[in-house]
GROMACS .gro file of C-alpha atoms in nm:
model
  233
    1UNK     CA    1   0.621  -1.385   7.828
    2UNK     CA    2   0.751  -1.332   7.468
    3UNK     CA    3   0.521  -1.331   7.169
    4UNK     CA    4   0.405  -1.628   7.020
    5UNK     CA    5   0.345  -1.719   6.632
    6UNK     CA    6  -0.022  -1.719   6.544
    7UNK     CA    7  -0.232  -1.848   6.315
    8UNK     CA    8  -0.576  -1.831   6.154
    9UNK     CA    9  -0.883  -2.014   6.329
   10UNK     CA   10  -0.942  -2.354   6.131
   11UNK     CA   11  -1.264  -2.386   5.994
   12UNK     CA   12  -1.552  -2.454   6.273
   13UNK     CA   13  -1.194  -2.509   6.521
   14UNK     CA   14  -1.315  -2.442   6.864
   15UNK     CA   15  -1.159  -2.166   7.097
   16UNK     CA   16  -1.043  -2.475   7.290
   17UNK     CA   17  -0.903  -2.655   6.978
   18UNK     CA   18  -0.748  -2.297   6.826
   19UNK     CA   19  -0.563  -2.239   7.183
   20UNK     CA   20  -0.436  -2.588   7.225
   21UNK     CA   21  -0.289  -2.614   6.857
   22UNK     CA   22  -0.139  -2.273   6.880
   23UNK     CA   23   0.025  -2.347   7.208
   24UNK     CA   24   0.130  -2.718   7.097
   25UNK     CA   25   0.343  -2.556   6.774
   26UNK     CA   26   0.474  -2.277   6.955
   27UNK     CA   27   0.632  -2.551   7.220
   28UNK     CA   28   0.742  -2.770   6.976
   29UNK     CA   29   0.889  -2.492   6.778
   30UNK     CA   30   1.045  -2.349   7.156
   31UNK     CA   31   0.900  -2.003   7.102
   32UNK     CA   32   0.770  -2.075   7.405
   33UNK     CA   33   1.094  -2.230   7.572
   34UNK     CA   34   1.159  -2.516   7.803
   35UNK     CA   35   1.116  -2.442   8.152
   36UNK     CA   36   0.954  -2.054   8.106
   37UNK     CA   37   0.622  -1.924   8.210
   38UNK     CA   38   0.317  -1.860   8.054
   39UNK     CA   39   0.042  -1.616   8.148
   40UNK     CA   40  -0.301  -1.718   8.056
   41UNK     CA   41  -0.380  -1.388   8.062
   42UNK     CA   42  -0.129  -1.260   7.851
   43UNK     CA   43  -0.160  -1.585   7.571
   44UNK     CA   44  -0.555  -1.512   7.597
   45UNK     CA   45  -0.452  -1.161   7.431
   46UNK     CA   46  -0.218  -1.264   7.181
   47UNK     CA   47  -0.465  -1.552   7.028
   48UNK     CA   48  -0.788  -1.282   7.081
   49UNK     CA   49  -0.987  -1.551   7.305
   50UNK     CA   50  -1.160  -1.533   7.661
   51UNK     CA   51  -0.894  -1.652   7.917
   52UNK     CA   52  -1.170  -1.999   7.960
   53UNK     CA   53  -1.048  -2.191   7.647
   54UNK     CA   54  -0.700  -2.102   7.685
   55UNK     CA   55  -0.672  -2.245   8.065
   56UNK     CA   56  -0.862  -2.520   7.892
   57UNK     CA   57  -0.627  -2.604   7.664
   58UNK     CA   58  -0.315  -2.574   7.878
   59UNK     CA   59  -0.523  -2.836   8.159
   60UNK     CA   60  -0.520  -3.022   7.852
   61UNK     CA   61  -0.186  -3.004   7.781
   62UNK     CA   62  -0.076  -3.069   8.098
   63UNK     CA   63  -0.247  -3.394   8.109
   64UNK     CA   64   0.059  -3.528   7.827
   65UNK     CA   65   0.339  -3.376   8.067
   66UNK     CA   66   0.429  -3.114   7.845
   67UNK     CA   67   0.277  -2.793   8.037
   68UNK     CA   68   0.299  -2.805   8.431
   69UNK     CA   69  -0.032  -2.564   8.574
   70UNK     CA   70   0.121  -2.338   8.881
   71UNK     CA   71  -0.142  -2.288   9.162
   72UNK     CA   72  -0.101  -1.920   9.185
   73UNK     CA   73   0.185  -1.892   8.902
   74UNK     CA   74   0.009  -1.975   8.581
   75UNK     CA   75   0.175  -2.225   8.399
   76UNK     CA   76   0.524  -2.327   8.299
   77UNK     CA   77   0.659  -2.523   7.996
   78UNK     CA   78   0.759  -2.830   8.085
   79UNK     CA   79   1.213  -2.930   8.026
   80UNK     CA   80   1.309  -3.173   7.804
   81UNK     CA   81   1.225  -3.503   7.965
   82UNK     CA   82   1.446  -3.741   7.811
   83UNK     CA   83   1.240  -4.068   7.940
   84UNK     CA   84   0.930  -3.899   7.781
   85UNK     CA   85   1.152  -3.835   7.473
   86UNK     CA   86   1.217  -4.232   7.439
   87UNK     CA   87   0.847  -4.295   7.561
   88UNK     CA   88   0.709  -4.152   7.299
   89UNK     CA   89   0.972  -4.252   7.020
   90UNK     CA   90   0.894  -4.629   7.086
   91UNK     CA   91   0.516  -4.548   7.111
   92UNK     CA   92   0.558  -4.372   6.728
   93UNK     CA   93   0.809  -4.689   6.609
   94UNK     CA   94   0.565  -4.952   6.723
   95UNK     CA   95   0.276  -4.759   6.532
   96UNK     CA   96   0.463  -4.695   6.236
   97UNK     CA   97   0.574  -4.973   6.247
   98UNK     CA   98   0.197  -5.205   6.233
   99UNK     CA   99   0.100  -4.941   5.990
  100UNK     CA  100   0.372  -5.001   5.721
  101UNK     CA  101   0.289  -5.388   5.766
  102UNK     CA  102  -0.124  -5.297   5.682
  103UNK     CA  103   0.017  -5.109   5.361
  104UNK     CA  104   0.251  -5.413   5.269
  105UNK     CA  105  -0.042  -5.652   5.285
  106UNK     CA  106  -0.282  -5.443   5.140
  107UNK     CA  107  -0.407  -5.579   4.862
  108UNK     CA  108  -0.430  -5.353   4.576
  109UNK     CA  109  -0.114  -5.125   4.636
  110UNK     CA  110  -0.198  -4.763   4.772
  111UNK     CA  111  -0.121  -4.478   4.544
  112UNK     CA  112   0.223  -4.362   4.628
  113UNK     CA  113   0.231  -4.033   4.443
  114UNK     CA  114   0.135  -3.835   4.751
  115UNK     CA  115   0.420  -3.964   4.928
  116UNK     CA  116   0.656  -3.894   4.606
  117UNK     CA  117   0.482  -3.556   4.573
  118UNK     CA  118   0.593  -3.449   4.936
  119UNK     CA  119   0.965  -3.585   4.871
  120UNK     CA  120   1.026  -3.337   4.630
  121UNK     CA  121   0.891  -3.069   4.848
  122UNK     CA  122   1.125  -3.186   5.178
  123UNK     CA  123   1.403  -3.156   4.926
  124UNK     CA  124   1.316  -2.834   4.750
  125UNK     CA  125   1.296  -2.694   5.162
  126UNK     CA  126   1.629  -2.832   5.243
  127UNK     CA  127   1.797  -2.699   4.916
  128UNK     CA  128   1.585  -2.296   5.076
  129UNK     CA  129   1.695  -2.409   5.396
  130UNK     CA  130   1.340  -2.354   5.491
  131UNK     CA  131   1.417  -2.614   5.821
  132UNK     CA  132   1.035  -2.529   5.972
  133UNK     CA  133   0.886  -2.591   5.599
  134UNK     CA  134   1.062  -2.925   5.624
  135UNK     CA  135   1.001  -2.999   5.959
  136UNK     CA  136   0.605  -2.961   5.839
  137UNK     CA  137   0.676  -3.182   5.558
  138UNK     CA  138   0.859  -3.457   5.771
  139UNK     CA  139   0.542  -3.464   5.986
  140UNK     CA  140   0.304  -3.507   5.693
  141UNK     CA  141   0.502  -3.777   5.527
  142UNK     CA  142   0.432  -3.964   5.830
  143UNK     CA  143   0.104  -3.880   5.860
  144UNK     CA  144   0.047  -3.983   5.483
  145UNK     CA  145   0.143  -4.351   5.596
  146UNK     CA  146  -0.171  -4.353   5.867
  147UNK     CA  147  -0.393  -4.230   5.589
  148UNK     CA  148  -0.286  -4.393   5.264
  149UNK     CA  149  -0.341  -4.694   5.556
  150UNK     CA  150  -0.686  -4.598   5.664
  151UNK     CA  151  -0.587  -4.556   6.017
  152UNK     CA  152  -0.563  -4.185   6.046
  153UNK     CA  153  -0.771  -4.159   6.380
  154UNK     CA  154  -0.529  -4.339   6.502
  155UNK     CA  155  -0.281  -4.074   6.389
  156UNK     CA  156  -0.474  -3.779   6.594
  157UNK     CA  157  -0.472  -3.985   6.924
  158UNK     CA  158  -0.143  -4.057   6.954
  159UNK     CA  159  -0.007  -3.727   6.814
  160UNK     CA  160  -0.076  -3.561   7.148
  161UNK     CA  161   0.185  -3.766   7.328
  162UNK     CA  162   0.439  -3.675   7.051
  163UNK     CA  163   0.491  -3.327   7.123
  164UNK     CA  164   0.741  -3.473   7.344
  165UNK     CA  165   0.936  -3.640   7.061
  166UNK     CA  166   0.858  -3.356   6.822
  167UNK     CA  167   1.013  -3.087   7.007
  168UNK     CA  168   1.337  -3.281   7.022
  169UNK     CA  169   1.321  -3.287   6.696
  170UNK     CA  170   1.248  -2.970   6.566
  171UNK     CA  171   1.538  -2.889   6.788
  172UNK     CA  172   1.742  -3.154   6.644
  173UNK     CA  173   1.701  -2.974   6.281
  174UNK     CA  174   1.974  -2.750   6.358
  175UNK     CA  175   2.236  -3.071   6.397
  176UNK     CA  176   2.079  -3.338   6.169
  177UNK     CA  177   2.222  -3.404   5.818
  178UNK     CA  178   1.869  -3.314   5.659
  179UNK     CA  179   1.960  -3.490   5.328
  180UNK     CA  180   2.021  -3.832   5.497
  181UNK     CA  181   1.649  -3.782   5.701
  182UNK     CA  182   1.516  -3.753   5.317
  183UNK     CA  183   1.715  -4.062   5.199
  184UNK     CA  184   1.529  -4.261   5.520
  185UNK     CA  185   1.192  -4.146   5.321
  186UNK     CA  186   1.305  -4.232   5.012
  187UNK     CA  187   1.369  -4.553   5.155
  188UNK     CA  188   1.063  -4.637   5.261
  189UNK     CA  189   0.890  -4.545   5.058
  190UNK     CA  190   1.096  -4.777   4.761
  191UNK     CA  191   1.024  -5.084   5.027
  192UNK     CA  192   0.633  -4.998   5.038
  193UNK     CA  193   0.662  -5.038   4.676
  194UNK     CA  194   0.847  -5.400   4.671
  195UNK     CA  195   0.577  -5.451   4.963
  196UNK     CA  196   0.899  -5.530   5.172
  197UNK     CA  197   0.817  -5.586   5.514
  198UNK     CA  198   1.137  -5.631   5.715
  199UNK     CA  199   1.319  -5.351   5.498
  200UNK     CA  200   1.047  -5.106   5.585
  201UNK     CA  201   1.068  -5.224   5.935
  202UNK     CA  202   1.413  -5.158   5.955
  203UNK     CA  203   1.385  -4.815   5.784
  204UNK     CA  204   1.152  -4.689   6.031
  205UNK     CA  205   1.331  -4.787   6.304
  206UNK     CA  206   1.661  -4.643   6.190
  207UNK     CA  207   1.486  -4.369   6.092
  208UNK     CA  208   1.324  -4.275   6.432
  209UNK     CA  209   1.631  -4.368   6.602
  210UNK     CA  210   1.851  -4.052   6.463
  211UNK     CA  211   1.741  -3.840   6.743
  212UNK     CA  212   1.973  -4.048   7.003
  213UNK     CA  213   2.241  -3.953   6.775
  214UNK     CA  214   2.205  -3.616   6.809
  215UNK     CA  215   2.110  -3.586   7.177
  216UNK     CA  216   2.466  -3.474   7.291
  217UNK     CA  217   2.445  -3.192   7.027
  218UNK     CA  218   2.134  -3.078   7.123
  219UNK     CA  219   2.251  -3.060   7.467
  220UNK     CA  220   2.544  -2.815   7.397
  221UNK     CA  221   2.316  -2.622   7.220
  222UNK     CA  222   1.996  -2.576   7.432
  223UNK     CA  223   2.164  -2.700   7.767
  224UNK     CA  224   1.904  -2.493   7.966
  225UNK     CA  225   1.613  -2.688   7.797
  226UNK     CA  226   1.674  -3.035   7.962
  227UNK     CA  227   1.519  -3.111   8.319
  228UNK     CA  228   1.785  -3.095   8.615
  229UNK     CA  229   1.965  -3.425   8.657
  230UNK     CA  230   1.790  -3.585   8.313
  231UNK     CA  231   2.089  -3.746   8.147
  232UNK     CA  232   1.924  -4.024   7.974
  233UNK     CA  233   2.041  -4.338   7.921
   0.00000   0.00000   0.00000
């Protein structure tokens, strides 16, 4: 098994918690790769935890279809589904979707300068071609909209189910046209101000539909990463 990227224990985090969010990045980021194995024992080393909260955490994450558990194997990391791909894509649209709607008919206008403050940053990490800083800014614009909202709970329960859509597109980085991903932010975020409803609407969905573009891409690149047979649609 190779060696995965670890981080410090959040305050009062859990064993449980710590293994599960390690694991979850280092899938999304592929460090640990489509369709390889995974000793407990071995990951139980590496993030200096009893092997308990560890299997807990990857029972866990097999319960979203991400990690399959081996009876006698340990575990493997689950291929590219594409149907869970586009599962979770139009769970994320239809969310994002209600929550830009709350913020449009919100009645005294959320303060936008978190959301302006983390556009600069997404730009300054595409003009470092720092793609994992942006990636990490990408997912807290989003997660800005669910908070500036007053919905972020909502945020945390459904985030589970998008490691499926997030490891697409981390891998996706590597093809997409980073600059136009920032224009789709920029975007909405000028519609939240003009409280336009159907622009934002169609901003998010455009903007959660680039993945499909690059799905052929991503297949030449990572062809061992997709499930057997999965062409999507």
């Amino acid at each position: 098994m190779s060696t995965i990227k670890v981080t410090e224990h959040f305050p009062r985090e859990t064993g449980r918690s710590y293994a599960y969010r390690i694991i979850r990045e280092n899938i999304i980021s592929t460090e640990l790769a489509p369709g390889s194995l995974v000793s407990e024992k071995e990951l139980a080393q590496q993030l200096n935890l009893s092997r308990t909260p560890v299997r807990e955490a990857l029972i866990d994450l097999a319960q979203v279809g991400i990690v399959q558990v081996l009876p006698q194997r340990g575990s493997r990391i689950s291929f590219i589904n594409w149907k869970m791909v586009e599962e979770s894509q139009f769970t994320r649209s239809a969310l994002e979707r209600a929550v830009c709607q709350r913020l449009c008919a919100m009645e005294a206008q959320p303060d936008l300068t978190p959301l302006e403050e983390n556009l600069r940053a997404q730009q300054t990490a595409v003009k470092q071609g720092d793609s994992e800083a942006f990636f990490q800014l990408d997912n807290q614009f989003h997660r800005l909209f669910f908070q500036l909202a007053g919905v972020v709970h909502t945020y945390r329960l459904f985030n589970n189910f998008m490691i499926h859509f997030d490891r697409l597109r981390n891998l996706s980085l590597s093809v997409q046209d980073n600059d136009r991903l920032i224009a789709d932010h920029r975007e909405m975020v000028d519609c939240l101000r003009r409280r336009d409803v159907p622009g934002i609407e169609q901003a998010v969905d455009r903007h959660l539909q680039r993945y499909k573009i690059d799905e052929k891409a991503v297949r030449q690149i990572c062809p061992t990463y997709f499930q057997e047979g999965d062409e999507g649609d």
